[in-house]
Short mmCIF file of N, CA and C in Angstrom, two decimals:
data_model
loop_
_atom_site.label_atom_id
_atom_site.label_comp_id
_atom_site.label_asym_id
_atom_site.label_seq_id
_atom_site.Cartn_x
_atom_site.Cartn_y
_atom_site.Cartn_z
N ARG E 27 0.88 -1.10 0.12
CA ARG E 27 -0.17 -0.08 0.03
C ARG E 27 0.79 1.28 -0.24
N ALA E 28 0.68 2.08 -0.82
CA ALA E 28 1.32 3.47 -0.96
C ALA E 28 1.10 4.44 0.29
N PRO E 29 2.17 5.10 0.65
CA PRO E 29 2.01 6.26 1.74
C PRO E 29 1.32 7.18 1.24
N PRO E 30 0.50 8.01 2.20
CA PRO E 30 -0.57 8.97 1.93
C PRO E 30 0.32 10.10 1.10
N ARG E 31 -0.38 10.66 0.20
CA ARG E 31 0.37 11.75 -0.65
C ARG E 31 -0.34 13.23 -0.16
N ALA E 32 0.30 14.21 -0.21
CA ALA E 32 -0.19 15.40 0.23
C ALA E 32 -1.32 15.62 -0.75
N PRO E 33 -2.14 16.46 -0.20
CA PRO E 33 -3.54 16.80 -1.06
C PRO E 33 -3.02 17.80 -1.99
N PRO E 34 -3.91 17.93 -2.97
CA PRO E 34 -3.61 18.71 -4.16
C PRO E 34 -3.92 20.13 -3.70
N ARG E 35 -3.01 21.10 -4.25
CA ARG E 35 -3.04 22.44 -3.93
C ARG E 35 -4.33 23.00 -4.03
N GLY E 36 -4.58 23.52 -3.02
CA GLY E 36 -6.22 24.50 -3.14
C GLY E 36 -7.45 23.26 -2.84
N SER E 37 -7.03 22.34 -2.14
CA SER E 37 -7.97 21.31 -1.77
C SER E 37 -8.53 21.63 -0.42
N GLY E 38 -7.73 22.71 0.29
CA GLY E 38 -8.36 22.91 1.71
C GLY E 38 -7.86 22.09 2.87
N MET E 39 -7.08 21.09 2.54
CA MET E 39 -6.66 20.25 3.21
C MET E 39 -5.04 20.50 3.72
N ALA E 40 -4.60 20.37 4.97
CA ALA E 40 -3.32 20.41 5.27
C ALA E 40 -2.29 19.45 4.94
N ALA E 41 -1.06 19.94 4.63
CA ALA E 41 -0.13 19.16 4.12
C ALA E 41 -0.07 17.82 5.19
N GLY E 42 0.14 16.89 4.70
CA GLY E 42 0.09 15.82 5.80
C GLY E 42 -1.04 15.04 6.06
N ALA E 43 -1.94 15.47 5.55
CA ALA E 43 -3.60 14.80 5.83
C ALA E 43 -3.67 14.04 4.26
N ALA E 44 -4.42 12.94 4.61
CA ALA E 44 -4.57 12.04 3.53
C ALA E 44 -6.01 11.92 3.39
N GLU E 45 -6.68 11.33 2.36
CA GLU E 45 -7.96 11.29 2.11
C GLU E 45 -7.96 9.59 2.61
N VAL E 46 -8.80 9.18 3.04
CA VAL E 46 -9.08 7.86 3.55
C VAL E 46 -10.62 7.38 3.43
N GLY E 47 -10.85 6.67 2.69
CA GLY E 47 -12.46 6.41 2.21
C GLY E 47 -13.20 7.75 2.10
N GLY E 48 -12.69 8.57 1.61
CA GLY E 48 -13.51 9.85 1.12
C GLY E 48 -13.56 10.73 2.20
N GLU E 49 -12.93 10.48 3.37
CA GLU E 49 -12.83 11.62 4.67
C GLU E 49 -11.09 11.60 4.90
N ALA E 50 -10.97 12.95 5.22
CA ALA E 50 -9.64 13.42 5.55
C ALA E 50 -9.15 12.61 6.86
N ALA E 51 -8.10 11.83 6.87
CA ALA E 51 -7.23 11.18 8.04
C ALA E 51 -6.97 12.39 8.99
N GLU E 52 -7.31 11.96 10.12
CA GLU E 52 -7.07 13.12 11.16
C GLU E 52 -5.48 13.12 11.71
N GLU E 53 -4.82 13.94 11.25
CA GLU E 53 -3.33 14.07 11.66
C GLU E 53 -3.08 15.58 12.09
N ILE E 54 -2.30 15.88 13.23
CA ILE E 54 -2.05 16.86 13.80
C ILE E 54 -0.84 17.39 13.09
N VAL E 55 -0.72 18.63 12.54
CA VAL E 55 0.14 19.16 11.83
C VAL E 55 0.89 20.41 12.72
N LEU E 56 2.12 20.66 12.76
CA LEU E 56 2.61 21.88 13.13
C LEU E 56 2.87 22.80 12.14
N ARG E 57 2.21 23.95 12.31
CA ARG E 57 2.29 25.15 11.37
C ARG E 57 3.33 26.31 12.04
N ASP E 58 3.44 27.30 11.31
CA ASP E 58 4.53 28.34 11.89
C ASP E 58 3.74 28.67 13.32
N ASP E 59 2.57 29.24 13.53
CA ASP E 59 2.33 29.58 15.09
C ASP E 59 0.66 28.75 15.24
N ARG E 60 0.68 27.43 14.84
CA ARG E 60 -0.31 26.70 15.37
C ARG E 60 -0.09 25.36 15.43
N PHE E 61 -0.83 24.32 15.97
CA PHE E 61 -1.03 23.18 16.04
C PHE E 61 -2.34 22.80 15.29
N ALA E 62 -2.49 22.19 14.23
CA ALA E 62 -3.75 22.18 13.56
C ALA E 62 -4.24 20.90 13.35
N LEU E 63 -5.59 20.45 13.11
CA LEU E 63 -6.06 19.03 13.10
C LEU E 63 -7.15 19.47 11.93
N VAL E 64 -6.70 18.70 10.57
CA VAL E 64 -7.84 19.05 9.50
C VAL E 64 -9.00 17.91 10.04
N LEU E 65 -10.31 18.31 10.00
CA LEU E 65 -11.24 17.44 10.23
C LEU E 65 -11.96 16.66 9.30
N ASP E 66 -12.25 17.13 8.17
CA ASP E 66 -12.73 16.57 7.23
C ASP E 66 -12.33 17.17 5.69
N SER E 67 -12.93 16.24 4.68
CA SER E 67 -12.49 16.79 3.50
C SER E 67 -12.86 18.25 2.89
N GLU E 68 -13.76 18.83 3.80
CA GLU E 68 -13.79 20.36 3.47
C GLU E 68 -13.04 21.15 3.97
N GLY E 69 -12.21 20.80 4.78
CA GLY E 69 -11.09 21.63 5.23
C GLY E 69 -11.37 22.18 6.57
N HIS E 70 -12.46 21.92 7.20
CA HIS E 70 -12.43 22.36 8.82
C HIS E 70 -11.44 21.78 9.52
N GLU E 71 -10.94 22.69 10.35
CA GLU E 71 -9.87 22.44 11.25
C GLU E 71 -9.94 23.10 12.51
N GLY E 72 -9.55 22.36 13.78
CA GLY E 72 -9.15 22.74 14.89
C GLY E 72 -7.88 23.10 14.99
N PHE E 73 -7.67 24.04 15.88
CA PHE E 73 -6.28 24.41 16.08
C PHE E 73 -5.83 25.13 17.52
N VAL E 74 -4.59 24.93 17.86
CA VAL E 74 -4.12 25.93 19.11
C VAL E 74 -3.08 26.92 18.47
N GLU E 75 -3.19 27.95 18.78
CA GLU E 75 -2.27 29.07 18.23
C GLU E 75 -1.17 29.25 19.57
N PHE E 76 -0.20 29.71 19.22
CA PHE E 76 1.13 29.77 20.12
C PHE E 76 2.06 31.04 19.69
N ARG E 77 2.59 31.43 20.57
CA ARG E 77 3.95 32.36 20.29
C ARG E 77 5.16 31.83 21.22
N VAL E 78 6.22 31.68 20.92
CA VAL E 78 7.38 31.37 21.53
C VAL E 78 8.23 32.52 21.71
N ASP E 79 8.72 32.42 23.22
CA ASP E 79 9.71 33.53 23.74
C ASP E 79 10.92 32.62 23.71
N LYS E 80 11.62 32.84 22.66
CA LYS E 80 12.91 31.99 22.66
C LYS E 80 14.04 32.34 23.81
N GLU E 81 13.86 33.69 23.97
CA GLU E 81 15.02 33.90 25.11
C GLU E 81 14.55 33.37 26.62
N LYS E 82 13.45 33.26 26.85
CA LYS E 82 12.84 32.43 28.08
C LYS E 82 12.75 31.01 27.97
N GLY E 83 12.56 30.57 26.53
CA GLY E 83 12.30 29.20 26.24
C GLY E 83 10.92 28.60 26.62
N ILE E 84 9.89 29.52 26.45
CA ILE E 84 8.54 29.49 26.71
C ILE E 84 7.45 29.53 25.62
N MET E 85 6.67 28.70 25.22
CA MET E 85 5.70 28.46 24.38
C MET E 85 4.33 29.14 25.05
N ASP E 86 3.89 30.31 24.79
CA ASP E 86 2.43 30.86 24.99
C ASP E 86 1.44 30.27 24.21
N LEU E 87 0.55 29.25 24.79
CA LEU E 87 -0.47 28.71 24.20
C LEU E 87 -1.72 29.63 24.41
N PHE E 88 -2.14 30.49 23.62
CA PHE E 88 -3.02 31.61 23.92
C PHE E 88 -4.46 31.40 23.08
N HIS E 89 -4.97 30.52 22.20
CA HIS E 89 -5.96 30.44 21.75
C HIS E 89 -6.09 28.89 21.10
N THR E 90 -7.42 28.33 21.62
CA THR E 90 -7.71 27.05 21.12
C THR E 90 -9.21 27.13 20.52
N PHE E 91 -9.38 26.47 19.40
CA PHE E 91 -10.40 26.98 18.55
C PHE E 91 -10.98 25.23 17.82
N VAL E 92 -12.21 25.08 17.96
CA VAL E 92 -12.41 23.76 17.30
C VAL E 92 -13.94 24.27 16.79
N PRO E 93 -13.98 24.04 15.54
CA PRO E 93 -15.83 24.18 14.83
C PRO E 93 -16.31 23.13 15.26
N GLU E 94 -17.59 23.60 14.77
CA GLU E 94 -18.74 22.45 15.31
C GLU E 94 -18.46 21.13 14.89
N GLU E 95 -18.16 21.03 13.59
CA GLU E 95 -17.74 19.95 13.03
C GLU E 95 -16.61 18.87 13.73
N GLY E 96 -16.05 19.40 15.00
CA GLY E 96 -15.15 18.62 15.47
C GLY E 96 -15.47 18.52 16.93
N ARG E 97 -16.66 19.20 17.42
CA ARG E 97 -16.76 18.92 18.59
C ARG E 97 -17.52 17.83 19.34
N GLY E 98 -16.94 17.45 20.51
CA GLY E 98 -17.39 16.08 21.06
C GLY E 98 -16.69 14.93 20.68
N ARG E 99 -15.27 15.53 19.90
CA ARG E 99 -14.58 14.27 19.65
C ARG E 99 -13.25 14.59 20.21
N ASN E 100 -12.91 15.11 21.32
CA ASN E 100 -11.48 15.55 22.10
C ASN E 100 -10.67 16.23 21.20
N VAL E 101 -11.15 16.78 20.12
CA VAL E 101 -10.09 17.46 19.27
C VAL E 101 -9.12 18.30 20.24
N ALA E 102 -9.80 19.39 20.97
CA ALA E 102 -9.11 20.11 21.66
C ALA E 102 -8.12 19.64 22.78
N GLY E 103 -8.46 18.38 23.32
CA GLY E 103 -7.57 17.81 24.04
C GLY E 103 -6.31 17.08 23.30
N ARG E 104 -6.76 16.63 21.96
CA ARG E 104 -5.35 16.01 21.34
C ARG E 104 -4.56 17.20 21.04
N LEU E 105 -5.24 18.32 20.41
CA LEU E 105 -4.29 19.46 20.13
C LEU E 105 -3.51 19.92 21.22
N CYS E 106 -4.17 20.13 22.31
CA CYS E 106 -3.33 20.35 23.49
C CYS E 106 -2.07 19.62 23.88
N THR E 107 -2.61 18.06 23.83
CA THR E 107 -1.37 16.98 24.06
C THR E 107 -0.49 17.06 23.15
N ALA E 108 -0.55 17.33 21.81
CA ALA E 108 0.26 17.50 20.90
C ALA E 108 1.23 18.64 20.95
N ALA E 109 0.61 19.88 21.51
CA ALA E 109 1.41 20.90 21.84
C ALA E 109 2.12 20.89 23.20
N PHE E 110 1.86 20.25 23.96
CA PHE E 110 2.56 19.95 25.29
C PHE E 110 3.62 18.80 25.29
N GLU E 111 3.26 18.02 24.36
CA GLU E 111 4.37 16.75 23.84
C GLU E 111 5.53 17.52 23.11
N HIS E 112 5.11 18.37 22.13
CA HIS E 112 6.12 19.12 21.42
C HIS E 112 7.07 19.94 22.59
N CYS E 113 6.57 20.51 23.31
CA CYS E 113 7.51 21.44 24.46
C CYS E 113 8.12 20.51 25.14
N ARG E 114 7.70 19.43 25.53
CA ARG E 114 8.59 18.29 26.33
C ARG E 114 9.74 17.94 25.58
N GLU E 115 9.64 17.68 24.33
CA GLU E 115 10.46 17.27 23.10
C GLU E 115 11.45 17.90 23.00
N HIS E 116 11.02 19.35 23.05
CA HIS E 116 12.16 20.71 22.75
C HIS E 116 12.44 21.38 23.89
N GLY E 117 12.36 20.96 25.00
CA GLY E 117 12.74 21.67 26.39
C GLY E 117 12.31 22.94 26.56
N LEU E 118 10.85 23.21 26.09
CA LEU E 118 10.23 24.41 26.43
C LEU E 118 9.38 24.22 27.35
N LYS E 119 9.20 25.49 28.11
CA LYS E 119 7.93 25.49 29.28
C LYS E 119 6.55 26.09 28.74
N VAL E 120 5.59 25.94 29.01
CA VAL E 120 4.19 26.44 28.48
C VAL E 120 3.69 27.49 29.18
N ARG E 121 3.26 28.49 28.63
CA ARG E 121 2.39 29.58 29.33
C ARG E 121 1.06 29.37 28.87
N PRO E 122 0.34 29.00 29.91
CA PRO E 122 -1.08 28.55 29.26
C PRO E 122 -2.19 29.76 29.35
N THR E 123 -1.96 30.58 28.52
CA THR E 123 -2.87 31.95 28.69
C THR E 123 -4.24 31.66 27.96
N CYS E 124 -4.68 30.58 27.26
CA CYS E 124 -5.75 30.01 26.54
C CYS E 124 -6.67 29.75 27.96
N SER E 125 -7.79 30.11 27.99
CA SER E 125 -8.68 29.65 29.24
C SER E 125 -9.08 28.20 29.21
N TYR E 126 -9.21 27.70 28.01
CA TYR E 126 -9.54 26.31 27.82
C TYR E 126 -8.45 25.35 28.32
N ILE E 127 -7.08 25.81 27.95
CA ILE E 127 -5.95 24.85 28.37
C ILE E 127 -5.82 25.03 29.85
N ARG E 128 -6.17 26.45 30.54
CA ARG E 128 -5.80 26.75 31.85
C ARG E 128 -6.78 26.20 32.69
N ASP E 129 -7.99 26.31 32.25
CA ASP E 129 -9.07 25.93 33.18
C ASP E 129 -9.66 24.60 32.99
N ASN E 130 -9.56 24.03 31.86
CA ASN E 130 -9.91 22.79 31.70
C ASN E 130 -8.70 21.59 31.59
N PHE E 131 -8.16 21.84 30.38
CA PHE E 131 -7.08 20.68 30.15
C PHE E 131 -6.30 20.63 31.15
N LEU E 132 -5.64 21.42 31.64
CA LEU E 132 -4.58 21.19 32.76
C LEU E 132 -5.39 20.35 34.04
N LYS E 133 -6.47 20.97 34.22
CA LYS E 133 -7.14 20.26 35.44
C LYS E 133 -7.47 19.02 35.29
N LYS E 134 -7.54 18.48 34.00
CA LYS E 134 -7.69 16.80 33.92
C LYS E 134 -6.35 16.23 33.62
N ASN E 135 -5.36 17.06 33.06
CA ASN E 135 -3.99 16.57 32.44
C ASN E 135 -2.83 16.98 33.40
N GLY E 136 -3.32 17.61 34.61
CA GLY E 136 -2.01 18.38 35.27
C GLY E 136 -0.94 17.48 35.65
N GLU E 137 -1.44 15.94 36.06
CA GLU E 137 -0.43 15.07 36.51
C GLU E 137 0.65 14.80 35.61
N LYS E 138 0.13 14.91 34.20
CA LYS E 138 0.93 14.58 33.14
C LYS E 138 1.91 15.43 32.62
N PHE E 139 1.11 16.71 32.67
CA PHE E 139 1.73 18.02 31.94
C PHE E 139 2.21 19.14 32.94
N GLY E 140 1.53 19.15 34.33
CA GLY E 140 1.96 20.15 34.99
C GLY E 140 3.31 20.68 35.22
N ALA E 141 4.20 19.98 35.12
CA ALA E 141 5.73 20.20 35.40
C ALA E 141 6.08 21.18 34.16
N LEU E 142 5.51 20.94 33.04
CA LEU E 142 5.68 21.92 31.98
C LEU E 142 5.27 23.20 31.99
N VAL E 143 4.52 23.40 33.03
CA VAL E 143 3.99 24.91 32.90
C VAL E 143 4.88 25.94 33.62
N ALA E 144 5.21 27.19 32.96
CA ALA E 144 6.28 27.97 33.32
C ALA E 144 5.63 28.72 34.69
N ALA E 145 6.88 28.92 35.66
CA ALA E 145 6.65 29.37 36.95
C ALA E 145 6.96 30.89 36.47
N GLU E 146 5.97 31.63 36.31
CA GLU E 146 6.19 32.91 36.35
C GLU E 146 5.29 33.91 37.33
#
């Protein structure tokens, strides 16, 4: 079986996402300022936006968005997990300024990711 190919230019799908049975395979991709997850072949996507303070080694996760097409599927949780895992792998701390991350995600996942939160 051939590996997934990048979607055609202008298809509305993120690079790295592939068509599987007419639907987009859900793969989190890292872009310049966000972790994104394409949810369907129409290009709807959820994302976590961030800024990196390279001097302090901190990734500020400031906005999480999931469209209606992705709600109830733990999309926000998967995106946040990817962001925190990325920070762990790259030696960054996290500044959770997004209210979802601070008030929901970290309350459920504090044991796993709490040590990554920047003490400021």
